[in-house]
Structure formats: structure tokens, C-alpha cells
Amino acid sequence: MLVNSRRRDNIRGLLFSALLSTVSLAFCADIPQTRLQSTTLRETSQFTYYWQTTPVGETAQLLTLFRGASEPNRDRAADMPLVTVLRDTLGDKNPENDRVSYVWLLSYVRPNLGQRLLSAVPFFYWRVTDGPKSLNEHGAAPLLNVTAPQHPVVSEIGRNILQWTMLDPMTTPVRATSRAYRSNESDDERLHLEEAINYLRNAPVGDKDSELTEVQLDTILARLELRKRLLGGFVSERRAAQLGQEDGFEQERIRSRNWELLRQCAEKTGLLFEPLNLGGREGQYAVVWFPLGQAFESSGASLTPIWKLLNLKNPWDDARLKQWHGRVYERSLDENGSLLPPGATGSQPVRLVPLGVYSLNYPRLPLLLVDFRDTLHVRRHEMTQRTINEITSGVIGISHFTNWYYYVAADLYDFIKARHGAAMNQAARLDCYSQFRVELALDHSLDPVLREQMRHYVHSLAINPLQGSPDREIELAKTRFALLQADAQEDGDLAAQLDKDRRAELAEFGENRRARILGDVLHEISFGLYTHRVRQQPDEIAALDRDRRIRYQLSFLDSLADAGTQPEIAYDSSHIHAALIELSDLMAGVKSPTLRAHVGSTVARVRELSRDTALQADCSQALVAVNGQEKPSTAAVSSGLAASTNTVASVGASLDAHK
């Protein structure tokens, strides 16, 4: 079902792009849940994240990330399933031959026909429906196939070529509608990719059978992040794991800087800064409050740059706040003038009005998500930038190739505006919006009135007709989880799809780059009908076990070779020795010249970097085996050394007796 569903999506995408060229007017148009064992928990102040496993036959498992309240003795029936991952374990306890393949975002709901038609209407920036009310039989299609990240890249390149060569040269309605649809479709995919990333960053990791390892989770996070880039699917698996690990440190650095920056800006302008614990996520968001009935004395320096950075109008000059008739929040300040938590009593009571909610995840500065004084403030900015893009590329037809000077000037303008405190990165803003909309929908700890105000403003930010309501998506998450549970049964679709993926993996092992590229191209131009696979064979599990262990040990040795330092310094020599012995033993049955050349160059590089004579000897012995010469087994070598030692000892004893 998974491949057929993806194939149908590719066919629909290409045919629908051509069909939309004639469209100028559009219309807008319980399965019981089975609970299985849980794993290690990761707790926040209000929520806990944990994995639950579902077996797929005897050789694979589904791991589903749940989020529930961190209260003791809670009813887990109310916990929310978020993301499901398929891990192929081959039925053993060895993590070296495990492979993570599919990732499902359970809250993702495919847009209906009315939403798709509206998304093709140029300059239409409204979400008119909450999305589908139920899931069809293909509702459990995965968000991403981690083992084939290049397929969406090749498909995207093909759609770009179709757009540039066939649709753009046609009339303005054709170009405008096709580009509007593709832009909305790309934004909708990015929104849900970031949603899955946001969930998985809270997932617990470990070495147990019922949870993802740290390397596996880093790889998934990197693949989801790289999917948002044009050529991200061509990044190697080892490099993807490194990028996933580095991304966590980068996000923490961004949040820490934005936290301090927003706090200082609020202090200089007489406002009150308060971190917002939204959905159990600390350090992600903050709210800026305006104290009613207080006076503000400026230090004399101009505050205009700070107001630009905050993206707010000066509230001290706002007549509406002097005669405010809206909701007022009663809070208290401590002796240092800091805002106390709700309900706490301090030395000074204060009456507050919320000014704005900021995301601290934007790369360059705190990003304003909610302006409580102007409902359309943030929306106007998004619509303006989107309108400019549609006019230049869809209506006028400005091309990156023939009109490159325009885009150079536009990038220069964006750079200058960003240097002066404007958030010009549309993709990064969409990521922050994606995180905020879901966290707000799942949160139940905020003041109900304040939360409802935020929901109203977030709804105004939905300018993509393909987007659905986050509340509707969350409602259908349990239904998608139940569909996956049914597919995981013995007669379900996952077992059949798993067999196809394994045979495709066996066919791909040891292929050179030219053969892989050709296979990917044939897969895409046939709309997914062609995939290179080997025939079914009885020793399939054993062959996969050997291939995956080779990949695992080779990836470890590649990391040593790429480091450029002495390998025995970074790792214990016994670990490297075991990897060399296992790799040379496993390579005995491999005939691929490409793989043998790769292994040979890596081992030779490790030997060149090492200063350990024993490790150099191990590398030389492994090179002998890789080059095709017969290599004695470890047991035979040990017995031979013992026999030689006994022979030398007996000869020495005979000479002593003779003397």
C-alpha cells in the first residue's frame, strides 16, 4: 500500500500540475486502539514523551512516540500518538544490522480536492476549511522514507524541469496557477516536516530494543531537515547522522541568544519579559507585557532600533493603551521588579496587557508571532512577501536564469533589511509558525482566555489553503495510529512492503554511483512502477545481516579515516581491531569491485594514520583479505601461534638437555 500510495501521489502531482493550467475558478469546497509496552520516558514540566512498540512479524517493529501528562497514575488512553517509525531489526538483538526506514507524522492529513484547487488560485491566501473530517484507505502513507531520501529530490528536480520548460513559457494564467500550487504544496510539506522534527527532538533515546538509539534519532532528524533543501537527499547516511547531532547544539545556541536579546530589549523599553512554557516546552517562546498605569523614563538614547527589532509600535505613545477596555491580567512583581508566576504574591501588584508572543527559534532574532494590538500585522507581512513572489515569478515571469540580476538585487535588499532587524527568511518563519501552531493546540496549561486569543491570531497566519486545522489533525492522529496497527498485523501491508524494501536493499548493495543514479531516474520516470530488486531467496535475512554489518563497520572506519588523526587516540585499539577482523571476515563473500575498492582505500588510510604497529599489522592483514587472498580465520591464527610457541619451547628444552 505504501509504494502504491506514493506512486499515485507522483502521478497525481504531475498530471494535476498540467490540469491546473486551465483552472481559474475553484470551489471550496472509530477504530479501537491497541496498547503495547512502553519504554524509557523523557519528562518535561507538564508532559512526558515515551515510545511504544508494535511488532511487525518477527523481524521488524513500529515505534510510536507518545506524549502524555507527567502526572502519576494518569489514564494513558488520553495520551497522544505523534510520530511512528518503522525499524527493521532482522529479528535479533544486534543494533549493528538495524535499519530505520519509514517515518509517519500521525497528525498529518492529506488535503482534499477543494483545498488543492484553491491552492492553485493565485493571490488566494485564506484557509477556508479545517481539512478532511476522516481518513481514506491511504491515510497511513509515510511522511518520508529514510532509506531512499534521493527519490523526492529526483522527483522535485523533474517537476522543476516541467515547470521551466513547459508551463512557464505558456500563458500567464498557466504559469501563475501552476506556480501558486507548487508553492503552496512545498510550504505545506515543509510545515509538516518541521512539525515532525519538533516532536522527535523530545524523544527519549537509548540502547534498549523498545527505543531508538541516539544515532538513529539523529539520522531521522537530519533526513527530515535535509528534505527541506533541494539536494539534501544526496547527503550520505554518516554525514546525515553528524548533521542531526550538530543541529541540536545549534538550536540551543539560537534560543539562548534570542532569550537574552529579547530580555534586554524589554528591559530597555520598560516592558516586562516572561518566558512562556507552552506545551511543556521551556525556552522556546516568550511573551512581552505592557504595565498599565506606569510611567516610562527613557535613558535618552533613541529606541527606534529596538522597536524595529521587536517589530512593535511604541506602546507608550498608544492612546488605546491609556484607555484600555480589553482583558487585563493581575500579576505581581518581586522586590527587584521581576514578574512573578501567576498566582504568586509579591511586593508590588501590577496590571498587564499582553503585547506580543515571540518564538526564540528564529535564527537571527526573536520572531514576533502574535501582535495583540493588530490582528493583521504579521499576516500582512506574510501576504506582502508572498504577493511579490507571485507577481515576479507567476505573472511577470521573471526567471532565475535570464533575470538573475533581479534576484541578486532582491537578495541584497533582504540582507540589508535583515541587518536592520527584519525577519526576511520566509522558510525560517514558516518553521517557527509550524512549531507554535501545534504546541498551542496541545497545550492546556495557559490561561484559557489568553490561549484563545493566541489561537485566534494563529488562525489568521494560515495563508495556505492546503493547511488544515491543528485541532482537526490532532483528532485524527489516533485514527492513523490505529491504521498502522492494522497494517502491522500478519496479513497487513507492512510485511509485504518490508519484503520489497529488503530485496531492493540487496540489489542496491555494492552498486556504483552510476547504477544508483540510473535506478533512481528510472524509478521516477516510471512514476514508481520500476524499482530494482533481487528475486526472493531463502537466505535473504542472512544476506541482509552481512551487508548491514559491513556498512556499520565500514562507516566506523570511514569516520576514523576522515578525522585525519591517529585512530588509536580517539578509540580503543581493541575496538578498531575487532572492526577490522569482522569487516575482513564479512568481505570474503562480497564480489562488488566498487565496495572492495572503498574498503581497501579506507583501511589503507587508517593504517597510514596509525602509529600503533599492532594496529598497522591488523590493517595490512585486512587489506590482504579485501584484495581477494585467502585469510586464515582468527581461531586458526590463534591455534597456529600456540602451536608455534609449543614447538619453540620443546626445541629449547632439547638444546638445554643436550648441553
JSON list of C-alpha atoms in Angstrom, two decimals, residues 54-167:
[
{"chain": "A", "resi": 54, "resn": "THR", "atom": "CA", "xyz": [4.34, -2.85, 17.87]},
{"chain": "A", "resi": 55, "resn": "PRO", "atom": "CA", "xyz": [5.88, -5.97, 16.29]},
{"chain": "A", "resi": 56, "resn": "VAL", "atom": "CA", "xyz": [5.76, -6.35, 12.52]},
{"chain": "A", "resi": 57, "resn": "GLY", "atom": "CA", "xyz": [6.15, -10.09, 12.15]},
{"chain": "A", "resi": 58, "resn": "GLU", "atom": "CA", "xyz": [9.24, -11.41, 13.94]},
{"chain": "A", "resi": 59, "resn": "THR", "atom": "CA", "xyz": [11.86, -9.26, 12.23]},
{"chain": "A", "resi": 60, "resn": "ALA", "atom": "CA", "xyz": [10.69, -5.62, 12.49]},
{"chain": "A", "resi": 61, "resn": "GLN", "atom": "CA", "xyz": [8.84, -3.24, 14.76]},
{"chain": "A", "resi": 62, "resn": "LEU", "atom": "CA", "xyz": [6.90, 0.00, 14.78]},
{"chain": "A", "resi": 63, "resn": "LEU", "atom": "CA", "xyz": [8.00, 2.55, 17.39]},
{"chain": "A", "resi": 64, "resn": "THR", "atom": "CA", "xyz": [5.41, 5.24, 18.17]},
{"chain": "A", "resi": 65, "resn": "LEU", "atom": "CA", "xyz": [6.25, 8.39, 20.09]},
{"chain": "A", "resi": 66, "resn": "PHE", "atom": "CA", "xyz": [3.51, 9.32, 22.58]},
{"chain": "A", "resi": 67, "resn": "ARG", "atom": "CA", "xyz": [3.02, 12.42, 24.63]},
{"chain": "A", "resi": 68, "resn": "GLY", "atom": "CA", "xyz": [1.04, 12.45, 27.83]},
{"chain": "A", "resi": 69, "resn": "ALA", "atom": "CA", "xyz": [0.70, 14.35, 31.08]},
{"chain": "A", "resi": 70, "resn": "SER", "atom": "CA", "xyz": [3.51, 13.77, 33.58]},
{"chain": "A", "resi": 71, "resn": "GLU", "atom": "CA", "xyz": [1.02, 13.23, 36.40]},
{"chain": "A", "resi": 72, "resn": "PRO", "atom": "CA", "xyz": [1.29, 9.94, 38.31]},
{"chain": "A", "resi": 73, "resn": "ASN", "atom": "CA", "xyz": [-1.43, 7.31, 37.83]},
{"chain": "A", "resi": 74, "resn": "ARG", "atom": "CA", "xyz": [-2.74, 9.10, 34.76]},
{"chain": "A", "resi": 75, "resn": "ASP", "atom": "CA", "xyz": [-5.01, 7.46, 32.21]},
{"chain": "A", "resi": 76, "resn": "ARG", "atom": "CA", "xyz": [-2.77, 6.67, 29.24]},
{"chain": "A", "resi": 77, "resn": "ALA", "atom": "CA", "xyz": [-5.78, 6.25, 26.99]},
{"chain": "A", "resi": 78, "resn": "ALA", "atom": "CA", "xyz": [-5.76, 10.03, 26.67]},
{"chain": "A", "resi": 79, "resn": "ASP", "atom": "CA", "xyz": [-2.10, 10.17, 25.59]},
{"chain": "A", "resi": 80, "resn": "MET", "atom": "CA", "xyz": [-1.49, 11.46, 22.08]},
{"chain": "A", "resi": 81, "resn": "PRO", "atom": "CA", "xyz": [0.43, 9.44, 19.44]},
{"chain": "A", "resi": 82, "resn": "LEU", "atom": "CA", "xyz": [2.67, 11.79, 17.47]},
{"chain": "A", "resi": 83, "resn": "VAL", "atom": "CA", "xyz": [5.24, 10.05, 15.24]},
{"chain": "A", "resi": 84, "resn": "THR", "atom": "CA", "xyz": [5.72, 6.43, 14.21]},
{"chain": "A", "resi": 85, "resn": "VAL", "atom": "CA", "xyz": [8.97, 4.92, 12.92]},
{"chain": "A", "resi": 86, "resn": "LEU", "atom": "CA", "xyz": [9.49, 1.54, 11.25]},
{"chain": "A", "resi": 87, "resn": "ARG", "atom": "CA", "xyz": [12.70, -0.23, 12.28]},
{"chain": "A", "resi": 88, "resn": "ASP", "atom": "CA", "xyz": [13.85, -3.41, 10.55]},
{"chain": "A", "resi": 89, "resn": "THR", "atom": "CA", "xyz": [15.76, -5.46, 13.17]},
{"chain": "A", "resi": 90, "resn": "LEU", "atom": "CA", "xyz": [16.06, -8.77, 11.23]},
{"chain": "A", "resi": 91, "resn": "GLY", "atom": "CA", "xyz": [14.75, -10.50, 14.34]},
{"chain": "A", "resi": 92, "resn": "ASP", "atom": "CA", "xyz": [17.89, -10.28, 16.52]},
{"chain": "A", "resi": 93, "resn": "LYS", "atom": "CA", "xyz": [19.25, -8.10, 19.32]},
{"chain": "A", "resi": 94, "resn": "ASN", "atom": "CA", "xyz": [22.23, -6.77, 17.36]},
{"chain": "A", "resi": 95, "resn": "PRO", "atom": "CA", "xyz": [21.87, -3.00, 16.73]},
{"chain": "A", "resi": 96, "resn": "GLU", "atom": "CA", "xyz": [24.55, -3.12, 14.02]},
{"chain": "A", "resi": 97, "resn": "ASN", "atom": "CA", "xyz": [22.13, -4.62, 11.49]},
{"chain": "A", "resi": 98, "resn": "ASP", "atom": "CA", "xyz": [19.09, -2.50, 12.37]},
{"chain": "A", "resi": 99, "resn": "ARG", "atom": "CA", "xyz": [17.70, -0.17, 9.74]},
{"chain": "A", "resi": 100, "resn": "VAL", "atom": "CA", "xyz": [15.19, 2.64, 10.19]},
{"chain": "A", "resi": 101, "resn": "SER", "atom": "CA", "xyz": [13.04, 3.18, 7.11]},
{"chain": "A", "resi": 102, "resn": "TYR", "atom": "CA", "xyz": [9.65, 4.93, 7.21]},
{"chain": "A", "resi": 103, "resn": "VAL", "atom": "CA", "xyz": [8.56, 7.91, 9.32]},
{"chain": "A", "resi": 104, "resn": "TRP", "atom": "CA", "xyz": [4.86, 8.73, 9.79]},
{"chain": "A", "resi": 105, "resn": "LEU", "atom": "CA", "xyz": [3.59, 12.02, 11.17]},
{"chain": "A", "resi": 106, "resn": "LEU", "atom": "CA", "xyz": [0.32, 10.82, 12.66]},
{"chain": "A", "resi": 107, "resn": "SER", "atom": "CA", "xyz": [-1.26, 14.27, 12.74]},
{"chain": "A", "resi": 108, "resn": "TYR", "atom": "CA", "xyz": [-0.74, 14.78, 9.02]},
{"chain": "A", "resi": 109, "resn": "VAL", "atom": "CA", "xyz": [-3.95, 14.76, 6.98]},
{"chain": "A", "resi": 110, "resn": "ARG", "atom": "CA", "xyz": [-3.87, 14.94, 3.20]},
{"chain": "A", "resi": 111, "resn": "PRO", "atom": "CA", "xyz": [-5.68, 17.94, 1.73]},
{"chain": "A", "resi": 112, "resn": "ASN", "atom": "CA", "xyz": [-8.94, 17.25, -0.06]},
{"chain": "A", "resi": 113, "resn": "LEU", "atom": "CA", "xyz": [-9.77, 18.18, -3.64]},
{"chain": "A", "resi": 114, "resn": "GLY", "atom": "CA", "xyz": [-11.29, 21.53, -2.72]},
{"chain": "A", "resi": 115, "resn": "GLN", "atom": "CA", "xyz": [-8.17, 22.59, -0.85]},
{"chain": "A", "resi": 116, "resn": "ARG", "atom": "CA", "xyz": [-5.94, 21.56, -3.76]},
{"chain": "A", "resi": 117, "resn": "LEU", "atom": "CA", "xyz": [-7.98, 23.54, -6.25]},
{"chain": "A", "resi": 118, "resn": "LEU", "atom": "CA", "xyz": [-7.98, 26.63, -4.05]},
{"chain": "A", "resi": 119, "resn": "SER", "atom": "CA", "xyz": [-4.21, 26.36, -3.62]},
{"chain": "A", "resi": 120, "resn": "ALA", "atom": "CA", "xyz": [-3.86, 26.83, -7.38]},
{"chain": "A", "resi": 121, "resn": "VAL", "atom": "CA", "xyz": [-5.67, 30.16, -7.37]},
{"chain": "A", "resi": 122, "resn": "PRO", "atom": "CA", "xyz": [-3.09, 32.98, -7.45]},
{"chain": "A", "resi": 123, "resn": "PHE", "atom": "CA", "xyz": [-3.24, 35.54, -4.63]},
{"chain": "A", "resi": 124, "resn": "PHE", "atom": "CA", "xyz": [-5.65, 33.40, -2.59]},
{"chain": "A", "resi": 125, "resn": "TYR", "atom": "CA", "xyz": [-4.32, 33.49, 0.99]},
{"chain": "A", "resi": 126, "resn": "TRP", "atom": "CA", "xyz": [-7.04, 32.03, 3.18]},
{"chain": "A", "resi": 127, "resn": "ARG", "atom": "CA", "xyz": [-7.72, 28.72, 4.87]},
{"chain": "A", "resi": 128, "resn": "VAL", "atom": "CA", "xyz": [-11.42, 28.16, 4.29]},
{"chain": "A", "resi": 129, "resn": "THR", "atom": "CA", "xyz": [-11.83, 24.68, 5.80]},
{"chain": "A", "resi": 130, "resn": "ASP", "atom": "CA", "xyz": [-10.37, 22.72, 8.70]},
{"chain": "A", "resi": 131, "resn": "GLY", "atom": "CA", "xyz": [-9.36, 19.90, 6.36]},
{"chain": "A", "resi": 132, "resn": "PRO", "atom": "CA", "xyz": [-10.79, 16.39, 5.82]},
{"chain": "A", "resi": 133, "resn": "LYS", "atom": "CA", "xyz": [-13.03, 15.04, 8.56]},
{"chain": "A", "resi": 134, "resn": "SER", "atom": "CA", "xyz": [-11.92, 11.43, 8.07]},
{"chain": "A", "resi": 135, "resn": "LEU", "atom": "CA", "xyz": [-9.10, 9.39, 6.57]},
{"chain": "A", "resi": 136, "resn": "ASN", "atom": "CA", "xyz": [-9.37, 7.35, 3.40]},
{"chain": "A", "resi": 137, "resn": "GLU", "atom": "CA", "xyz": [-7.81, 3.95, 2.85]},
{"chain": "A", "resi": 138, "resn": "HIS", "atom": "CA", "xyz": [-4.49, 5.59, 2.01]},
{"chain": "A", "resi": 139, "resn": "GLY", "atom": "CA", "xyz": [-4.41, 7.75, 5.11]},
{"chain": "A", "resi": 140, "resn": "ALA", "atom": "CA", "xyz": [-1.38, 5.95, 6.57]},
{"chain": "A", "resi": 141, "resn": "ALA", "atom": "CA", "xyz": [1.14, 6.91, 3.87]},
{"chain": "A", "resi": 142, "resn": "PRO", "atom": "CA", "xyz": [4.54, 7.83, 5.38]},
{"chain": "A", "resi": 143, "resn": "LEU", "atom": "CA", "xyz": [5.89, 11.34, 5.55]},
{"chain": "A", "resi": 144, "resn": "LEU", "atom": "CA", "xyz": [9.40, 10.23, 4.50]},
{"chain": "A", "resi": 145, "resn": "ASN", "atom": "CA", "xyz": [11.33, 7.12, 3.53]},
{"chain": "A", "resi": 146, "resn": "VAL", "atom": "CA", "xyz": [14.66, 7.49, 5.32]},
{"chain": "A", "resi": 147, "resn": "THR", "atom": "CA", "xyz": [16.30, 4.73, 3.27]},
{"chain": "A", "resi": 148, "resn": "ALA", "atom": "CA", "xyz": [15.52, 6.41, -0.07]},
{"chain": "A", "resi": 149, "resn": "PRO", "atom": "CA", "xyz": [15.89, 10.16, 0.54]},
{"chain": "A", "resi": 150, "resn": "GLN", "atom": "CA", "xyz": [17.04, 10.72, -3.03]},
{"chain": "A", "resi": 151, "resn": "HIS", "atom": "CA", "xyz": [13.67, 9.79, -4.56]},
{"chain": "A", "resi": 152, "resn": "PRO", "atom": "CA", "xyz": [11.86, 13.02, -3.50]},
{"chain": "A", "resi": 153, "resn": "VAL", "atom": "CA", "xyz": [14.87, 15.01, -4.71]},
{"chain": "A", "resi": 154, "resn": "VAL", "atom": "CA", "xyz": [14.78, 13.46, -8.17]},
{"chain": "A", "resi": 155, "resn": "SER", "atom": "CA", "xyz": [11.01, 13.95, -8.28]},
{"chain": "A", "resi": 156, "resn": "GLU", "atom": "CA", "xyz": [11.39, 17.61, -7.28]},
{"chain": "A", "resi": 157, "resn": "ILE", "atom": "CA", "xyz": [14.01, 18.17, -9.98]},
{"chain": "A", "resi": 158, "resn": "GLY", "atom": "CA", "xyz": [11.67, 16.61, -12.53]},
{"chain": "A", "resi": 159, "resn": "ARG", "atom": "CA", "xyz": [8.80, 18.90, -11.51]},
{"chain": "A", "resi": 160, "resn": "ASN", "atom": "CA", "xyz": [11.12, 21.91, -11.73]},
{"chain": "A", "resi": 161, "resn": "ILE", "atom": "CA", "xyz": [12.15, 20.94, -15.25]},
{"chain": "A", "resi": 162, "resn": "LEU", "atom": "CA", "xyz": [8.48, 20.51, -16.21]},
{"chain": "A", "resi": 163, "resn": "GLN", "atom": "CA", "xyz": [7.71, 23.94, -14.78]},
{"chain": "A", "resi": 164, "resn": "TRP", "atom": "CA", "xyz": [10.62, 25.71, -16.50]},
{"chain": "A", "resi": 165, "resn": "THR", "atom": "CA", "xyz": [10.35, 24.04, -19.91]},
{"chain": "A", "resi": 166, "resn": "MET", "atom": "CA", "xyz": [6.62, 23.52, -20.42]},
{"chain": "A", "resi": 167, "resn": "LEU", "atom": "CA", "xyz": [4.46, 25.59, -18.07]}
]
